[in-house]
Amino acid sequence: QVQLVESGGGLVQPGGSLRLSCAPSQSDFSANAMGWYRQAPGKQRELVAAVTSGGTTNYAGLVKGRFTISRDNKNTVYLQMDRLIPEDTAVYYCNAGPWLYSPGHYWGQGTQVTVSS
């Protein structure tokens, strides 16, 4: 069973930046859509951003203009997060599957992002 391996979370001050990475554990893994979801304490998991193998992207309204998702030819997906605000604090999960607008079957283990002064 393929795993999605995440890295790059941490503590950052408001206005700062972080970059998350997610790579599949098997080199021959591929999925049409790869993306990031997040879950804050007491809230439901929500889509942050996703990208297809063809480069089509989907962003949540709250992160548009601040976050950028990208993907390389080895199916590693990145989330560049700029101008972070405390409301971005959550566990961020990598996801892969067929659909750009809904989560797929594969999930990463999650990485904590905390925005605080």
C-alpha atoms as an extended CHARMM CRD file, in Angstrom:
* protein
*
       117  EXT
         1         1  GLN       CA              0.0000000000        0.0000000000        0.0000000000  PROA      1               0.0000000000
         2         2  VAL       CA              1.4830000000        3.3150000000       -1.0400000000  PROA      2               0.0000000000
         3         3  GLN       CA              1.9840000000        5.9770000000        1.6100000000  PROA      3               0.0000000000
         4         4  LEU       CA              2.1070000000        9.7250000000        1.2330000000  PROA      4               0.0000000000
         5         5  VAL       CA              5.0360000000       11.1520000000        3.1820000000  PROA      5               0.0000000000
         6         6  GLU       CA              4.7170000000       14.7620000000        4.2920000000  PROA      6               0.0000000000
         7         7  SER       CA              7.2800000000       17.2280000000        5.5850000000  PROA      7               0.0000000000
         8         8  GLY       CA              7.6820000000       20.9310000000        6.2500000000  PROA      8               0.0000000000
         9         9  GLY       CA              5.2780000000       21.8230000000        9.0410000000  PROA      9               0.0000000000
        10        10  GLY       CA              6.2170000000       23.8410000000       12.1000000000  PROA      10              0.0000000000
        11        11  LEU       CA              5.7400000000       27.0230000000       14.0750000000  PROA      11              0.0000000000
        12        12  VAL       CA              5.8040000000       30.3590000000       12.2920000000  PROA      12              0.0000000000
        13        13  GLN       CA              4.8970000000       33.9210000000       13.2110000000  PROA      13              0.0000000000
        14        14  PRO       CA              1.9620000000       35.6780000000       11.5580000000  PROA      14              0.0000000000
        15        15  GLY       CA              3.0170000000       37.0180000000        8.1760000000  PROA      15              0.0000000000
        16        16  GLY       CA              5.6320000000       34.3170000000        7.7580000000  PROA      16              0.0000000000
        17        17  SER       CA              5.9810000000       31.4960000000        5.2530000000  PROA      17              0.0000000000
        18        18  LEU       CA              6.2180000000       27.7140000000        5.2400000000  PROA      18              0.0000000000
        19        19  ARG       CA              6.5500000000       25.1450000000        2.4990000000  PROA      19              0.0000000000
        20        20  LEU       CA              4.9900000000       21.7070000000        2.7720000000  PROA      20              0.0000000000
        21        21  SER       CA              6.0660000000       18.7430000000        0.6790000000  PROA      21              0.0000000000
        22        22  CYS       CA              4.4010000000       15.3980000000        0.0480000000  PROA      22              0.0000000000
        23        23  ALA       CA              5.9170000000       12.4810000000       -1.8310000000  PROA      23              0.0000000000
        24        24  PRO       CA              4.5560000000        8.9940000000       -2.5060000000  PROA      24              0.0000000000
        25        25  SER       CA              6.4950000000        6.0900000000       -0.9820000000  PROA      25              0.0000000000
        26        26  GLN       CA              6.4240000000        4.2000000000       -4.2960000000  PROA      26              0.0000000000
        27        27  SER       CA              8.0180000000        5.7600000000       -7.3610000000  PROA      27              0.0000000000
        28        28  ASP       CA              5.4410000000        4.2800000000       -9.7310000000  PROA      28              0.0000000000
        29        29  PHE       CA              2.4800000000        5.7950000000       -7.8960000000  PROA      29              0.0000000000
        30        30  SER       CA              0.3850000000        8.2570000000       -9.8230000000  PROA      30              0.0000000000
        31        31  ALA       CA             -2.9110000000       10.0100000000       -9.2450000000  PROA      31              0.0000000000
        32        32  ASN       CA             -4.8640000000       12.4780000000      -11.2940000000  PROA      32              0.0000000000
        33        33  ALA       CA             -5.2560000000       14.8840000000       -8.3890000000  PROA      33              0.0000000000
        34        34  MET       CA             -3.0030000000       15.5900000000       -5.4200000000  PROA      34              0.0000000000
        35        35  GLY       CA             -3.6930000000       18.1620000000       -2.7980000000  PROA      35              0.0000000000
        36        36  TRP       CA             -3.7510000000       19.3760000000        0.7610000000  PROA      36              0.0000000000
        37        37  TYR       CA             -6.5110000000       19.3530000000        3.3160000000  PROA      37              0.0000000000
        38        38  ARG       CA             -6.4050000000       20.7620000000        6.8200000000  PROA      38              0.0000000000
        39        39  GLN       CA             -8.2040000000       20.2010000000       10.0880000000  PROA      39              0.0000000000
        40        40  ALA       CA             -8.2300000000       22.6430000000       12.9700000000  PROA      40              0.0000000000
        41        41  PRO       CA             -9.2870000000       21.6010000000       16.4940000000  PROA      41              0.0000000000
        42        42  GLY       CA            -13.0560000000       21.2120000000       16.7030000000  PROA      42              0.0000000000
        43        43  LYS       CA            -13.5390000000       21.7190000000       12.9650000000  PROA      43              0.0000000000
        44        44  GLN       CA            -14.1100000000       19.4970000000        9.9790000000  PROA      44              0.0000000000
        45        45  ARG       CA            -11.3510000000       18.6650000000        7.5630000000  PROA      45              0.0000000000
        46        46  GLU       CA            -11.4190000000       21.0460000000        4.6100000000  PROA      46              0.0000000000
        47        47  LEU       CA             -9.7870000000       21.3840000000        1.2370000000  PROA      47              0.0000000000
        48        48  VAL       CA             -6.8960000000       23.8360000000        1.0590000000  PROA      48              0.0000000000
        49        49  ALA       CA             -5.6700000000       23.3240000000       -2.4870000000  PROA      49              0.0000000000
        50        50  ALA       CA             -5.3800000000       20.6050000000       -5.1260000000  PROA      50              0.0000000000
        51        51  VAL       CA             -3.7220000000       20.1840000000       -8.4960000000  PROA      51              0.0000000000
        52        52  THR       CA             -4.1900000000       17.7240000000      -11.3360000000  PROA      52              0.0000000000
        53        53  SER       CA             -1.4720000000       16.0280000000      -13.3400000000  PROA      53              0.0000000000
        54        54  GLY       CA             -2.3090000000       18.5000000000      -16.1100000000  PROA      54              0.0000000000
        55        55  GLY       CA             -1.7530000000       21.5010000000      -13.8440000000  PROA      55              0.0000000000
        56        56  THR       CA             -5.3450000000       22.5440000000      -13.1460000000  PROA      56              0.0000000000
        57        57  THR       CA             -5.6420000000       23.9220000000       -9.6280000000  PROA      57              0.0000000000
        58        58  ASN       CA             -8.3880000000       24.4050000000       -7.0680000000  PROA      58              0.0000000000
        59        59  TYR       CA             -7.9530000000       26.6730000000       -4.0400000000  PROA      59              0.0000000000
        60        60  ALA       CA            -10.1130000000       27.3650000000       -1.0280000000  PROA      60              0.0000000000
        61        61  GLY       CA            -11.2480000000       30.9690000000       -0.9650000000  PROA      61              0.0000000000
        62        62  LEU       CA             -9.4560000000       31.7640000000        2.3020000000  PROA      62              0.0000000000
        63        63  VAL       CA             -6.0340000000       30.8630000000        0.9040000000  PROA      63              0.0000000000
        64        64  LYS       CA             -6.2750000000       32.2490000000       -2.6340000000  PROA      64              0.0000000000
        65        65  GLY       CA             -3.5010000000       34.6990000000       -3.2690000000  PROA      65              0.0000000000
        66        66  ARG       CA             -1.5100000000       33.5000000000       -0.2520000000  PROA      66              0.0000000000
        67        67  PHE       CA             -0.8970000000       29.7930000000       -0.9420000000  PROA      67              0.0000000000
        68        68  THR       CA              0.5050000000       28.1990000000       -4.0840000000  PROA      68              0.0000000000
        69        69  ILE       CA              0.2740000000       24.5080000000       -4.9200000000  PROA      69              0.0000000000
        70        70  SER       CA              2.6160000000       22.8360000000       -7.3740000000  PROA      70              0.0000000000
        71        71  ARG       CA              3.5430000000       19.3630000000       -8.4820000000  PROA      71              0.0000000000
        72        72  ASP       CA              6.6070000000       17.8870000000      -10.1430000000  PROA      72              0.0000000000
        73        73  ASN       CA              6.9570000000       15.0010000000      -12.5790000000  PROA      73              0.0000000000
        74        74  LYS       CA              7.6440000000       12.5580000000       -9.7380000000  PROA      74              0.0000000000
        75        75  ASN       CA              4.2240000000       13.2330000000       -8.2110000000  PROA      75              0.0000000000
        76        76  THR       CA              5.6700000000       15.2050000000       -5.3310000000  PROA      76              0.0000000000
        77        77  VAL       CA              3.2750000000       17.9780000000       -4.4020000000  PROA      77              0.0000000000
        78        78  TYR       CA              4.2470000000       21.2140000000       -2.6750000000  PROA      78              0.0000000000
        79        79  LEU       CA              2.2670000000       23.8460000000       -0.8260000000  PROA      79              0.0000000000
        80        80  GLN       CA              3.9560000000       27.2180000000       -0.5150000000  PROA      80              0.0000000000
        81        81  MET       CA              2.1910000000       29.1590000000        2.2330000000  PROA      81              0.0000000000
        82        82  ASP       CA              2.8690000000       32.8830000000        2.4670000000  PROA      82              0.0000000000
        83        83  ARG       CA              1.3800000000       35.6380000000        4.6120000000  PROA      83              0.0000000000
        84        84  LEU       CA              0.2550000000       33.0800000000        7.1490000000  PROA      84              0.0000000000
        85        85  ILE       CA             -2.3890000000       34.0640000000        9.6750000000  PROA      85              0.0000000000
        86        86  PRO       CA             -3.3640000000       32.4080000000       12.9810000000  PROA      86              0.0000000000
        87        87  GLU       CA             -6.4890000000       30.9830000000       11.3260000000  PROA      87              0.0000000000
        88        88  ASP       CA             -4.1910000000       28.8230000000        9.1740000000  PROA      88              0.0000000000
        89        89  THR       CA             -3.2180000000       26.8390000000       12.2640000000  PROA      89              0.0000000000
        90        90  ALA       CA             -4.2050000000       23.2120000000       11.6800000000  PROA      90              0.0000000000
        91        91  VAL       CA             -2.9550000000       19.7480000000       10.8870000000  PROA      91              0.0000000000
        92        92  TYR       CA             -2.3180000000       19.6160000000        7.1570000000  PROA      92              0.0000000000
        93        93  TYR       CA             -2.8990000000       16.3510000000        5.3100000000  PROA      93              0.0000000000
        94        94  CYS       CA             -1.6930000000       15.3570000000        1.8780000000  PROA      94              0.0000000000
        95        95  ASN       CA             -4.2400000000       13.5960000000       -0.3090000000  PROA      95              0.0000000000
        96        96  ALA       CA             -4.2610000000       11.8190000000       -3.6610000000  PROA      96              0.0000000000
        97        97  GLY       CA             -7.0060000000       10.4470000000       -5.8720000000  PROA      97              0.0000000000
        98        98  PRO       CA             -9.0160000000       10.9260000000       -9.0410000000  PROA      98              0.0000000000
        99        99  TRP       CA            -10.8690000000       14.1590000000       -8.2770000000  PROA      99              0.0000000000
       100       100  LEU       CA             -9.8330000000       17.7730000000       -8.0670000000  PROA      100             0.0000000000
       101       101  TYR       CA            -12.7690000000       18.8690000000       -5.8960000000  PROA      101             0.0000000000
       102       102  SER       CA            -13.1150000000       15.9010000000       -3.5200000000  PROA      102             0.0000000000
       103       103  PRO       CA            -10.6090000000       13.8890000000       -1.4810000000  PROA      103             0.0000000000
       104       104  GLY       CA             -9.2610000000       10.6320000000       -2.8290000000  PROA      104             0.0000000000
       105       105  HSD       CA             -8.4420000000        7.3650000000       -1.0880000000  PROA      105             0.0000000000
       106       106  TYR       CA             -4.8370000000        8.1080000000       -0.1290000000  PROA      106             0.0000000000
       107       107  TRP       CA             -3.9190000000       10.2390000000        2.8990000000  PROA      107             0.0000000000
       108       108  GLY       CA             -0.6970000000       11.2940000000        4.5300000000  PROA      108             0.0000000000
       109       109  GLN       CA             -0.1510000000       11.1320000000        8.2730000000  PROA      109             0.0000000000
       110       110  GLY       CA             -0.5550000000       14.8800000000        8.7420000000  PROA      110             0.0000000000
       111       111  THR       CA              1.8400000000       17.6570000000        9.6600000000  PROA      111             0.0000000000
       112       112  GLN       CA              1.1730000000       20.3930000000       12.2060000000  PROA      112             0.0000000000
       113       113  VAL       CA              1.2690000000       24.0250000000       11.1360000000  PROA      113             0.0000000000
       114       114  THR       CA              1.0330000000       26.5780000000       13.9340000000  PROA      114             0.0000000000
       115       115  VAL       CA              0.8740000000       30.3040000000       13.2720000000  PROA      115             0.0000000000
       116       116  SER       CA              1.4590000000       32.2400000000       16.4570000000  PROA      116             0.0000000000
       117       117  SER       CA              3.4920000000       35.1010000000       17.8450000000  PROA      117             0.0000000000
